[in-house]
Coordinates of C-alpha atoms in Angstrom, one line a residue:
Chain I
M1 CA 69.8 -130.8 55.6
A2 CA 72.6 -132.4 58.1
G3 CA 75.6 -134.9 57.3
L4 CA 76.4 -138.3 59.0
T5 CA 78.6 -139.7 60.5
I6 CA 79.2 -143.8 60.6
R7 CA 81.7 -144.5 63.4
D8 CA 83.2 -148.4 64.5
V9 CA 79.8 -149.1 63.5
V10 CA 79.1 -153.5 63.6
K11 CA 76.0 -155.4 62.6
A12 CA 76.2 -159.0 64.0
Y13 CA 73.9 -161.5 64.0
G14 CA 74.0 -163.4 67.0
E15 CA 77.9 -164.9 66.9
V16 CA 78.5 -163.9 63.2
E17 CA 79.6 -160.5 62.2
V18 CA 78.9 -158.8 58.9
M19 CA 79.8 -155.7 59.4
H20 CA 83.2 -155.1 61.3
G21 CA 83.8 -151.8 62.2
V22 CA 82.4 -149.1 59.5
N23 CA 83.6 -145.7 59.8
L24 CA 82.6 -143.2 57.2
D25 CA 82.1 -139.5 57.0
I26 CA 79.0 -138.3 54.6
D27 CA 78.6 -134.1 54.4
D28 CA 75.7 -132.2 54.4
G29 CA 74.2 -132.5 50.4
E30 CA 76.3 -135.1 49.2
F31 CA 75.4 -137.9 47.0
V32 CA 77.2 -141.1 48.7
V33 CA 76.9 -144.4 46.8
F34 CA 77.5 -147.6 48.4
V35 CA 78.5 -150.0 46.1
G36 CA 79.6 -153.7 46.0
P37 CA 78.4 -157.3 45.1
S38 CA 75.8 -158.7 46.9
G39 CA 76.6 -159.5 50.6
C40 CA 78.8 -156.8 50.9
G41 CA 77.1 -155.3 53.3
K42 CA 75.5 -152.5 51.7
S43 CA 72.3 -152.6 52.6
T44 CA 72.6 -153.6 55.8
L45 CA 75.0 -150.4 56.5
L46 CA 71.9 -148.4 55.2
R47 CA 68.9 -150.1 56.8
M48 CA 70.8 -149.7 59.9
I49 CA 71.0 -145.6 59.3
A50 CA 67.4 -145.8 58.0
G51 CA 66.8 -147.9 61.9
L52 CA 65.3 -150.7 60.3
E53 CA 68.5 -152.6 61.7
E54 CA 69.4 -152.6 65.1
I55 CA 73.2 -151.5 65.1
S56 CA 75.4 -153.8 66.9
G57 CA 78.1 -151.2 68.1
G58 CA 79.5 -147.8 67.3
E59 CA 77.5 -145.0 66.7
I60 CA 75.5 -143.6 63.7
S61 CA 74.8 -139.6 64.0
I62 CA 73.0 -137.7 61.6
G63 CA 73.8 -133.6 62.1
D64 CA 74.5 -133.8 65.5
T65 CA 72.3 -136.0 67.2
V66 CA 73.7 -139.7 67.9
V67 CA 70.4 -142.1 66.6
N68 CA 71.3 -145.7 67.5
E69 CA 68.3 -145.4 69.5
V70 CA 66.1 -143.0 67.4
A71 CA 63.2 -144.5 65.9
P72 CA 63.0 -144.4 62.1
S73 CA 60.5 -141.8 61.5
K74 CA 62.4 -139.2 64.1
R75 CA 65.9 -139.4 62.1
G76 CA 64.6 -137.1 59.6
V77 CA 65.7 -139.6 56.6
A78 CA 63.1 -141.2 54.0
M79 CA 63.6 -144.2 52.6
V80 CA 63.1 -145.3 48.7
F81 CA 63.0 -149.5 48.4
Q82 CA 63.4 -151.6 45.6
T83 CA 59.8 -153.3 45.7
Y84 CA 58.3 -150.1 45.9
A85 CA 56.7 -150.9 49.2
L86 CA 53.6 -148.6 48.3
Y87 CA 50.6 -149.5 50.6
P88 CA 48.6 -151.3 47.7
H89 CA 45.3 -150.4 49.3
M90 CA 45.8 -147.2 49.2
T91 CA 45.7 -144.1 46.6
V92 CA 49.2 -142.3 45.0
Y93 CA 47.6 -139.5 47.0
N94 CA 47.4 -141.2 50.4
N95 CA 50.7 -143.2 49.8
M96 CA 52.2 -140.0 49.7
A97 CA 50.6 -138.4 52.2
F98 CA 50.5 -141.0 54.5
G99 CA 53.8 -140.6 56.7
L100 CA 52.8 -136.7 57.0
K101 CA 49.2 -137.8 59.3
Q102 CA 51.2 -139.8 61.2
A103 CA 53.1 -136.9 62.0
K104 CA 49.9 -135.1 62.3
T105 CA 51.0 -132.0 59.9
P106 CA 48.3 -130.1 59.1
K107 CA 45.8 -131.2 55.8
D108 CA 46.6 -127.7 54.1
E109 CA 50.1 -128.4 54.5
I110 CA 49.4 -132.3 53.3
D111 CA 48.1 -131.0 50.7
R112 CA 50.7 -128.6 49.2
R113 CA 53.1 -130.8 49.8
V114 CA 51.5 -133.5 48.0
Q115 CA 50.6 -131.8 45.0
Q116 CA 54.1 -130.4 44.6
A117 CA 56.0 -133.4 44.6
A118 CA 53.7 -135.0 42.0
K119 CA 54.6 -131.7 40.1
V120 CA 57.7 -132.3 40.2
L121 CA 57.3 -136.2 39.4
D122 CA 54.5 -135.6 36.9
I123 CA 51.9 -137.9 38.6
V124 CA 49.7 -135.1 39.5
D125 CA 47.2 -137.1 36.7
Y126 CA 47.4 -140.6 38.9
L127 CA 47.1 -139.4 42.5
D128 CA 43.5 -140.9 42.5
R129 CA 44.8 -143.9 41.4
T130 CA 45.9 -147.1 43.2
P131 CA 49.4 -147.9 42.9
R132 CA 48.2 -151.6 40.9
A133 CA 47.1 -149.6 38.3
L134 CA 50.3 -147.8 37.8
S135 CA 53.2 -149.1 35.6
G136 CA 56.5 -149.8 37.1
G137 CA 58.2 -146.4 36.3
Q138 CA 55.2 -144.6 38.0
R139 CA 55.1 -146.8 40.8
Q140 CA 59.2 -146.0 41.3
R141 CA 57.9 -141.8 40.9
V142 CA 55.3 -142.4 43.7
A143 CA 57.7 -144.0 46.4
I144 CA 60.3 -141.1 46.0
G145 CA 57.1 -138.6 45.8
R146 CA 56.7 -140.5 49.4
A147 CA 60.1 -139.9 50.5
I148 CA 60.5 -136.1 49.5
V149 CA 56.9 -135.2 51.0
R150 CA 58.7 -136.0 54.3
E151 CA 61.0 -133.3 53.7
P152 CA 64.3 -135.5 54.8
E153 CA 67.9 -134.3 55.9
V154 CA 68.7 -137.7 54.2
F155 CA 67.4 -139.0 51.4
L156 CA 67.7 -143.4 51.1
F157 CA 67.5 -145.1 48.1
D158 CA 67.9 -148.9 48.3
E159 CA 68.6 -150.2 44.5
P160 CA 65.9 -147.9 43.4
L161 CA 66.1 -149.0 40.0
S162 CA 66.7 -152.5 39.7
N163 CA 63.1 -153.3 39.2
L164 CA 63.0 -151.1 36.0
D165 CA 63.9 -152.5 32.4
A166 CA 67.0 -151.1 31.0
A167 CA 65.4 -147.6 29.3
L168 CA 63.7 -146.3 32.4
R169 CA 66.2 -147.0 34.2
G170 CA 68.4 -144.8 32.6
Q171 CA 65.9 -142.5 32.8
T172 CA 65.2 -142.4 36.8
R173 CA 68.9 -142.2 37.1
L174 CA 69.1 -138.9 35.7
E175 CA 66.1 -137.9 37.4
I176 CA 67.5 -138.3 40.8
A177 CA 70.5 -137.2 39.8
R178 CA 68.5 -133.6 39.2
L179 CA 66.1 -134.2 41.6
H180 CA 69.3 -134.4 43.9
E181 CA 70.6 -131.2 42.4
R182 CA 67.3 -129.3 42.7
L183 CA 66.8 -130.4 46.6
G184 CA 70.5 -130.2 47.6
A185 CA 69.6 -133.0 50.3
T186 CA 72.4 -135.3 51.6
M187 CA 71.4 -138.6 49.8
I188 CA 72.6 -142.0 50.4
Y189 CA 71.8 -144.8 47.5
V190 CA 73.0 -148.3 47.3
T191 CA 73.5 -150.4 44.1
H192 CA 75.3 -153.0 43.3
D193 CA 75.8 -151.7 39.9
Q194 CA 78.5 -150.0 39.5
V195 CA 77.7 -147.5 36.2
E196 CA 74.9 -145.9 38.4
A197 CA 77.4 -145.5 41.0
M198 CA 80.1 -144.1 39.0
T199 CA 77.2 -141.2 37.4
L200 CA 75.4 -140.4 40.1
A201 CA 78.0 -140.2 43.0
D202 CA 80.1 -137.4 44.9
K203 CA 81.5 -140.3 46.9
I204 CA 81.7 -143.9 46.3
V205 CA 82.1 -146.2 49.3
V206 CA 82.8 -149.7 48.3
L207 CA 81.7 -152.1 50.2
R208 CA 83.1 -156.4 50.7
L209 CA 82.2 -158.8 53.0
G210 CA 81.6 -155.9 55.5
Y211 CA 84.4 -154.0 55.4
V212 CA 85.2 -150.7 53.8
E213 CA 87.2 -150.9 50.7
Q214 CA 87.5 -148.2 49.7
V215 CA 85.8 -144.4 49.6
G216 CA 86.4 -141.9 47.2
K217 CA 85.3 -139.5 44.2
P218 CA 84.4 -141.9 40.9
M219 CA 87.4 -140.6 39.0
D220 CA 89.6 -141.2 41.7
L221 CA 88.5 -144.9 42.5
Y222 CA 88.7 -145.5 38.4
N223 CA 92.5 -143.7 38.3
K224 CA 93.6 -145.2 41.9
P225 CA 91.9 -147.4 42.7
D226 CA 93.4 -148.9 46.6
N227 CA 93.5 -152.6 45.5
L228 CA 92.7 -155.4 43.4
F229 CA 89.3 -155.6 44.7
V230 CA 88.9 -152.3 43.8
A231 CA 90.4 -152.2 40.3
Q232 CA 88.1 -154.8 39.2
F233 CA 85.3 -153.9 40.4
I234 CA 85.1 -150.1 39.0
G235 CA 85.5 -150.1 35.2
S236 CA 83.8 -152.6 32.6
P237 CA 84.8 -154.4 31.3
A238 CA 86.1 -155.1 34.8
M239 CA 90.3 -154.1 34.5
N240 CA 93.2 -156.9 32.9
I241 CA 95.0 -158.1 35.9
F242 CA 98.9 -160.0 34.9
N243 CA 101.0 -161.7 37.0
S244 CA 104.4 -160.4 36.2
K245 CA 108.0 -161.0 38.1
V246 CA 109.7 -158.0 38.8
D247 CA 113.2 -158.0 37.5
G248 CA 115.2 -155.0 39.0
K249 CA 112.6 -152.7 38.9
T250 CA 111.4 -153.3 35.5
V251 CA 107.9 -154.9 34.7
S252 CA 107.1 -156.9 32.0
I253 CA 104.1 -159.2 31.3
G254 CA 105.6 -160.9 28.2
G255 CA 105.4 -158.5 25.3
D256 CA 108.5 -157.2 23.9
K257 CA 108.5 -153.9 25.6
S258 CA 108.0 -154.0 29.7
V259 CA 105.1 -152.0 31.0
G260 CA 106.9 -150.2 32.7
D261 CA 109.5 -148.8 35.9
L262 CA 108.7 -149.8 39.3
E263 CA 110.2 -147.8 42.2
N264 CA 110.8 -149.6 46.0
A265 CA 109.0 -153.2 44.1
P266 CA 108.5 -155.7 46.3
A267 CA 110.1 -159.1 46.1
G268 CA 107.5 -161.2 45.3
D269 CA 105.3 -161.2 41.9
V270 CA 103.2 -158.1 41.2
A271 CA 99.8 -158.2 39.6
V272 CA 99.5 -155.6 36.9
G273 CA 96.4 -153.8 36.4
I274 CA 95.8 -152.5 32.4
R275 CA 92.2 -151.4 31.8
P276 CA 90.6 -152.4 28.6
E277 CA 90.1 -149.0 27.0
H278 CA 93.7 -148.4 27.7
L279 CA 95.3 -151.0 25.2
I280 CA 96.0 -150.1 21.9
A281 CA 96.9 -151.8 19.2
C282 CA 100.4 -151.8 17.3
K283 CA 103.4 -153.2 16.1
K284 CA 105.2 -155.8 17.5
S285 CA 108.2 -154.4 18.4
E286 CA 106.4 -151.7 20.3
A287 CA 104.1 -154.1 22.1
V288 CA 103.9 -155.1 26.1
I289 CA 101.5 -157.8 25.2
S290 CA 100.3 -160.0 22.3
G291 CA 97.6 -162.3 22.2
K292 CA 95.3 -164.2 19.4
L293 CA 92.0 -162.7 19.1
E294 CA 89.2 -164.9 19.4
L295 CA 86.3 -163.3 19.9
I296 CA 84.7 -159.7 19.4
E297 CA 81.9 -157.6 20.6
R298 CA 80.6 -155.3 18.4
L299 CA 78.6 -152.1 20.6
G300 CA 78.1 -149.9 17.6
D301 CA 80.4 -147.1 19.3
H302 CA 82.6 -149.7 19.9
I303 CA 83.4 -152.8 20.4
I304 CA 85.2 -155.6 22.9
A305 CA 87.7 -158.0 21.9
H306 CA 88.5 -161.7 24.4
L307 CA 92.8 -162.2 23.1
I308 CA 93.9 -165.1 24.6
R309 CA 97.5 -165.2 25.7
D310 CA 100.4 -167.7 24.7
D311 CA 100.1 -169.1 28.3
N312 CA 96.1 -169.4 27.8
S313 CA 95.5 -167.0 30.0
E314 CA 92.5 -164.3 28.4
F315 CA 92.6 -160.6 28.7
I316 CA 90.2 -158.2 27.2
V317 CA 90.2 -154.8 24.5
K318 CA 87.9 -152.4 24.2
T319 CA 88.4 -150.1 21.4
E320 CA 86.4 -148.3 18.8
D321 CA 87.3 -151.1 16.2
F322 CA 90.0 -152.9 14.4
A323 CA 90.6 -152.2 10.9
S324 CA 91.2 -156.0 9.6
N325 CA 91.7 -157.6 12.1
S326 CA 89.6 -160.9 12.3
K327 CA 89.4 -164.0 14.9
G328 CA 92.5 -166.1 14.9
D329 CA 95.2 -163.2 14.0
L330 CA 97.9 -162.6 16.3
M331 CA 97.6 -158.8 17.6
H332 CA 100.1 -156.6 19.5
F333 CA 99.4 -153.7 21.5
K334 CA 101.0 -151.4 24.2
V335 CA 99.7 -148.8 26.7
D336 CA 100.9 -145.5 28.3
A337 CA 103.5 -146.3 31.5
D338 CA 101.1 -143.9 33.4
R339 CA 98.0 -145.9 32.9
V340 CA 99.3 -148.9 34.3
H341 CA 98.5 -150.4 37.8
Y342 CA 100.7 -151.8 40.5
F343 CA 99.3 -154.5 43.1
D344 CA 101.3 -156.2 45.8
K345 CA 100.1 -159.8 45.0
E346 CA 99.9 -161.0 48.5
S347 CA 98.2 -158.2 50.5
E348 CA 96.2 -157.6 47.1
K349 CA 97.2 -153.5 48.0
R350 CA 97.8 -150.8 45.3
I351 CA 102.0 -150.2 45.3
S352 CA 102.8 -146.4 44.2
Chain P
M1 CA 46.2 -182.4 19.1
A2 CA 44.0 -184.7 18.5
I3 CA 45.4 -186.6 21.4
V4 CA 45.3 -183.5 23.8
S5 CA 42.0 -181.9 22.6
Q6 CA 40.4 -185.3 23.3
S7 CA 41.8 -185.9 26.8
S8 CA 40.9 -182.4 28.2
K9 CA 37.0 -183.2 26.4
F10 CA 37.4 -185.7 28.2
G11 CA 38.0 -184.1 31.0
N12 CA 35.7 -181.6 30.3
I13 CA 33.0 -184.1 31.6
M14 CA 34.8 -185.9 33.9
R15 CA 35.6 -182.9 36.3
P16 CA 32.2 -181.3 36.8
T17 CA 31.0 -185.0 37.1
M18 CA 33.6 -186.0 39.4
A19 CA 32.4 -181.9 41.0
W20 CA 29.0 -183.0 41.3
V21 CA 29.4 -186.8 42.8
V22 CA 31.6 -185.4 45.8
G23 CA 29.3 -182.8 46.3
L24 CA 26.3 -184.6 46.4
V25 CA 27.8 -187.2 48.8
F26 CA 28.8 -184.6 51.0
F27 CA 25.1 -182.8 51.1
F28 CA 23.6 -186.3 51.2
P29 CA 23.2 -186.0 55.4
I30 CA 21.8 -182.7 55.5
F31 CA 19.2 -183.5 52.8
W32 CA 18.8 -186.6 54.2
L33 CA 18.0 -184.5 57.5
A34 CA 15.8 -181.6 55.8
F35 CA 13.7 -184.9 54.1
T36 CA 13.5 -186.7 57.5
S37 CA 12.7 -183.5 59.5
F38 CA 9.4 -183.4 57.7
K39 CA 8.2 -186.8 57.9
T40 CA 6.2 -188.1 61.4
D41 CA 8.0 -190.6 63.8
A42 CA 6.7 -193.7 62.4
D43 CA 7.7 -192.4 58.3
A44 CA 11.3 -191.7 59.4
V45 CA 12.3 -194.9 59.6
K46 CA 10.9 -196.9 56.9
P47 CA 12.8 -196.8 53.5
E48 CA 9.8 -197.3 51.3
F49 CA 8.9 -193.3 52.1
L50 CA 12.6 -192.0 51.4
F51 CA 11.3 -190.0 48.9
F52 CA 7.6 -190.5 48.5
F53 CA 6.3 -189.1 52.0
T54 CA 3.5 -186.6 53.1
P55 CA 5.4 -183.9 54.4
T56 CA 4.1 -182.3 57.5
L57 CA 5.0 -179.6 60.3
D58 CA 4.5 -181.0 63.1
N59 CA 8.2 -181.9 63.9
Y60 CA 8.9 -178.1 63.7
L61 CA 5.8 -177.4 65.8
N62 CA 6.0 -179.8 68.3
M63 CA 9.7 -178.8 69.2
A64 CA 8.6 -174.7 69.2
E65 CA 6.2 -175.6 72.2
N66 CA 8.3 -178.3 73.7
Y67 CA 12.0 -177.2 73.6
D68 CA 12.9 -173.5 74.1
Y69 CA 14.8 -173.7 70.5
W70 CA 15.6 -170.0 71.2
R71 CA 17.5 -170.1 74.4
F72 CA 19.9 -172.8 73.0
A73 CA 20.2 -170.7 69.6
I74 CA 21.0 -167.5 71.7
N75 CA 23.7 -169.2 73.8
S76 CA 25.2 -170.7 70.4
V77 CA 25.1 -167.0 69.1
I78 CA 26.5 -165.8 72.5
T79 CA 29.4 -168.1 72.7
T80 CA 30.3 -168.3 69.1
T81 CA 30.3 -164.9 68.2
F82 CA 32.6 -163.8 71.1
A83 CA 34.6 -167.1 71.2
T84 CA 35.6 -165.9 68.0
G85 CA 36.2 -162.0 68.5
F86 CA 38.4 -162.8 71.7
T87 CA 40.5 -165.6 69.4
L88 CA 40.8 -163.1 67.2
F89 CA 41.8 -160.2 69.5
V90 CA 44.5 -162.8 70.9
G91 CA 45.4 -164.5 67.5
V92 CA 45.9 -161.1 65.3
P93 CA 48.7 -159.8 67.0
A94 CA 50.5 -163.0 68.0
A95 CA 50.1 -164.0 63.8
Y96 CA 51.3 -160.2 63.3
A97 CA 54.3 -160.7 65.9
M98 CA 55.5 -164.3 64.6
A99 CA 55.1 -163.1 60.9
F100 CA 56.9 -159.1 61.1
N101 CA 59.0 -160.5 64.1
P102 CA 60.3 -163.5 64.0
S103 CA 62.5 -165.0 66.9
R104 CA 64.7 -168.4 67.0
H105 CA 62.1 -170.3 68.7
T106 CA 58.8 -168.8 66.4
K107 CA 59.1 -171.8 64.4
D108 CA 58.9 -174.3 67.6
I109 CA 56.3 -172.2 68.9
L110 CA 53.9 -173.0 66.1
M111 CA 54.8 -176.4 66.2
W112 CA 53.9 -177.1 69.8
M113 CA 50.8 -174.9 69.3
L114 CA 49.8 -177.4 66.9
S115 CA 50.7 -180.0 69.2
T116 CA 48.1 -179.4 71.3
K117 CA 46.1 -180.4 68.5
M118 CA 47.0 -183.6 69.0
L119 CA 45.7 -184.0 72.5
P120 CA 42.8 -186.0 72.8
A121 CA 39.8 -184.4 74.7
A122 CA 38.9 -187.2 76.3
A123 CA 42.2 -187.6 78.1
V124 CA 41.3 -184.4 80.1
L125 CA 37.7 -184.3 80.3
Y126 CA 37.4 -185.7 83.8
P127 CA 39.7 -183.3 85.3
M128 CA 38.3 -180.2 82.9
T129 CA 34.7 -181.1 84.6
F130 CA 36.2 -181.6 88.0
L131 CA 38.0 -178.3 87.8
T132 CA 35.6 -176.1 86.1
K133 CA 32.5 -177.8 88.5
N134 CA 34.4 -178.6 91.5
F135 CA 37.2 -175.8 92.1
L136 CA 36.4 -172.8 89.8
G137 CA 32.9 -172.7 89.9
V138 CA 32.4 -171.6 86.5
F139 CA 30.8 -174.9 85.0
D140 CA 27.8 -174.2 83.1
T141 CA 28.2 -170.7 82.4
H142 CA 28.5 -168.7 79.3
F143 CA 32.0 -167.3 80.6
L144 CA 33.8 -170.9 80.4
I145 CA 32.2 -172.3 77.2
I146 CA 33.7 -168.9 75.4
I147 CA 37.4 -169.7 77.0
V148 CA 37.3 -173.2 75.8
L149 CA 36.3 -172.7 72.1
S150 CA 38.9 -169.8 71.6
L151 CA 41.4 -171.7 73.5
I152 CA 40.7 -174.7 71.4
N153 CA 40.4 -172.7 67.8
L154 CA 43.6 -170.4 68.8
P155 CA 46.1 -172.4 67.1
I156 CA 44.3 -173.0 64.1
V157 CA 43.2 -169.5 63.8
I158 CA 47.0 -168.0 64.6
W159 CA 48.8 -170.7 62.1
M160 CA 46.2 -169.5 59.4
L161 CA 46.7 -165.4 59.9
F162 CA 50.9 -166.7 60.3
T163 CA 50.3 -167.8 57.1
Y164 CA 48.0 -164.7 55.5
F165 CA 50.5 -161.9 56.9
K166 CA 53.9 -163.8 56.2
E167 CA 52.3 -163.1 52.3
I168 CA 52.5 -159.5 53.1
P169 CA 55.7 -158.1 52.0
K170 CA 58.0 -157.3 54.7
E171 CA 58.7 -153.9 53.1
I172 CA 55.5 -152.9 52.9
I173 CA 55.4 -153.1 56.9
E174 CA 59.1 -151.4 56.8
A175 CA 58.2 -148.2 54.6
G176 CA 54.7 -147.8 57.3
K177 CA 57.7 -148.1 60.2
M178 CA 59.7 -145.2 57.9
D179 CA 56.6 -143.3 58.4
G180 CA 56.3 -143.4 61.7
V181 CA 53.4 -145.8 62.4
S182 CA 52.8 -146.9 65.4
T183 CA 52.4 -151.0 66.4
W184 CA 48.5 -150.4 66.9
G185 CA 48.0 -148.4 63.7
E186 CA 50.7 -150.5 61.5
I187 CA 47.7 -153.3 62.4
K188 CA 45.1 -151.0 61.9
D189 CA 46.1 -149.0 58.8
I190 CA 48.2 -151.8 56.8
L191 CA 47.8 -155.4 58.0
L192 CA 44.3 -155.7 58.3
P193 CA 43.4 -153.9 55.1
L194 CA 45.9 -155.8 53.6
A195 CA 45.3 -159.3 55.0
W196 CA 41.3 -158.9 55.1
G197 CA 40.3 -161.5 52.4
G198 CA 42.7 -164.3 54.9
L199 CA 41.1 -162.6 58.2
A200 CA 37.3 -162.7 56.9
S201 CA 38.0 -166.5 55.8
T202 CA 40.2 -167.2 59.2
A203 CA 36.8 -165.8 61.1
L204 CA 34.2 -167.5 59.3
L205 CA 36.5 -170.7 59.9
C206 CA 36.5 -170.3 63.4
F207 CA 32.5 -169.1 63.4
I208 CA 31.6 -172.4 62.2
F209 CA 34.0 -174.8 64.3
C210 CA 32.7 -173.1 67.7
W211 CA 29.4 -173.5 66.0
N212 CA 29.6 -176.9 65.6
E213 CA 31.9 -177.8 68.5
A214 CA 30.3 -180.4 70.3
Y215 CA 32.2 -182.5 72.5
W216 CA 32.8 -179.5 75.3
T217 CA 29.8 -177.6 75.1
V218 CA 27.5 -181.0 75.8
R219 CA 30.0 -182.2 78.3
L220 CA 30.6 -179.0 80.0
T221 CA 26.6 -177.2 80.0
T222 CA 23.6 -178.4 81.6
T223 CA 20.9 -175.5 81.3
E224 CA 22.6 -172.1 81.5
A225 CA 25.3 -172.2 78.8
A226 CA 24.2 -174.9 76.7
T227 CA 24.1 -174.4 73.0
L228 CA 22.1 -175.8 69.8
S229 CA 24.5 -179.0 70.5
K230 CA 23.2 -180.0 73.6
L231 CA 19.9 -179.2 72.3
I232 CA 20.2 -181.6 69.2
E233 CA 22.1 -184.3 72.5
G234 CA 19.2 -183.8 75.0
N235 CA 16.8 -185.1 71.6
R236 CA 18.9 -187.9 71.4
A237 CA 19.0 -190.1 74.4
P238 CA 16.5 -189.8 77.1
E239 CA 13.2 -191.2 74.6
G240 CA 15.1 -193.1 72.2
L241 CA 15.0 -192.8 68.5
F242 CA 12.6 -189.9 66.9
F243 CA 13.9 -189.6 64.3
G244 CA 12.0 -186.7 62.2
R245 CA 11.4 -184.8 65.7
L246 CA 15.6 -185.4 65.6
S247 CA 15.8 -184.3 62.5
A248 CA 13.7 -181.1 63.2
V249 CA 16.0 -180.0 65.9
S250 CA 19.1 -180.7 63.9
M251 CA 17.9 -178.5 61.3
A252 CA 17.3 -175.5 63.5
A253 CA 21.3 -175.9 64.8
V254 CA 22.7 -176.6 61.7
G255 CA 20.8 -174.4 59.9
P256 CA 22.1 -171.1 60.4
I257 CA 25.6 -171.9 59.6
V258 CA 24.6 -173.9 56.4
V259 CA 23.1 -170.4 55.8
L260 CA 25.8 -168.5 56.5
G261 CA 28.5 -170.7 55.1
W262 CA 26.7 -170.4 51.4
F263 CA 26.4 -166.7 51.8
C264 CA 29.6 -166.5 52.4
Q265 CA 31.4 -169.6 50.3
K266 CA 32.7 -167.1 47.7
Q267 CA 35.0 -165.4 50.2
L268 CA 35.7 -169.0 52.1
V269 CA 36.8 -170.2 49.0
Q270 CA 39.2 -167.2 48.1
G271 CA 40.9 -167.2 51.7
L272 CA 41.6 -170.4 51.7
T273 CA 42.9 -171.2 48.3
F274 CA 44.7 -167.5 47.0
G275 CA 47.1 -165.2 49.0
A276 CA 46.2 -162.9 50.9
V277 CA 47.4 -160.1 48.5
K278 CA 48.0 -160.9 45.3

């Protein structure tokens, strides 16, 4: 078992730098999720850890060993690919045994490990089949099995669920969480889906354009996002952002009441962030914001309402239900003062 | 609906008909050759005997007596087999490198290789003959013919293999790297099994091209390394037009490759029309 240290890691393709000095510490046994929009560098970072991409600058250490120049198979890592990347011409058994054979593991040891992994993943019945004869979910299990049998110190998952349908995705997500519990190994998981990130991670790393935007526990990112990007990326639907001028220290976004007070407010505009689930319908006299109801999306246990303000800007409210309101109604909302996030318009950084 | 069914009915008849017409046009020379090889030299030039004639085995018997058919045939087999083997031996790693570890120049190299096919062979006939005869001393050797056949076919073989390899998902190769497979193991255990269809059809095509090559095999050999192309050529020139005999020799020369192609046509068609991994 081992942790990971990433120091000033840079990735450049020729002149073009795509990762700009990333620093990160991952503890032994931690489940870390790299999340961010496409092109943020999350997969590149994972592939550098795996050894599939060269490290242009900086150092990556697994345990106490700097692995920059170590071959992928010697790093003590195993990877699960988005496309499964199973060997199509080999049986499930041989797919799982291939890596061990390369490492000259004794036959009975290979058999023991493959059988054990197959049992854990419930694919014992398919060991003699080729990947062609398996469903997507089964293929993904085999891909995970191929990683397990190598008993790596660090598991790497590159968007492992994005080729599965919704129902299977939820189930497999749960299985990966259980696997982590059971093996206790360090796991690094790349996804663009913030739900996967929130549910699986001990620690989330939010990346954008080759920079780390924030590192933290899921609920910390949700409750205290460092900047506007993280605020809008974590949470679904995304956080509402309103522009506001600060009058002294009182911040208001157009309603009868102010949203709260802001000590040491900057001179310019302030971005006020309120999550859709924190807006509560109320009387006009209590409201911090009002809008005309434009559209309601009913999702069974809750609704997502889209509202339009006087200045034609939109905001979203997530709530259990509106008892009697219908399209076109003017509605008013309040918010708890400690649920409000403030960001500097210029630097996009959190003001606290 | 009526129109659709009508037009597809039309297509159902027309398409096979066209295929047969095209097939027959291509097959006609072989058919004519086969017929002529069973005619006497006198009958061979008379149009009225095109289909109706008294078949004779004289041409074949004559050939067996007067020419050393087997020596030419063995030379053809040796040069073609070794040239195909050598071409793949060089071509597989080259195509592998270009497909999975491309550099900025890979596209240029591929184009450059193709451009060598644009050189008219006749332009280098004199230097080739002169150099191999007077300087290198390899004129009329198996070695020379194998090298020449290999070099002629290498560009097309690398192009074909490159295309097949390109269709193999990169992740599978990467999974191999994660599993700790060596470069040779990667080619042997992952690449070749996956590209088997493409590799087979490439090898077959290369074999056919080598067997049929006539320009250089005729000009760079005299006796020692002379192939079946040389045998046909030799029968044409000195003694005038003996169509019957010439046809028998030609049949004996193209026969093996036609039979080989016939047996492998499924493999060939599959390899040429579908990808390597589906």
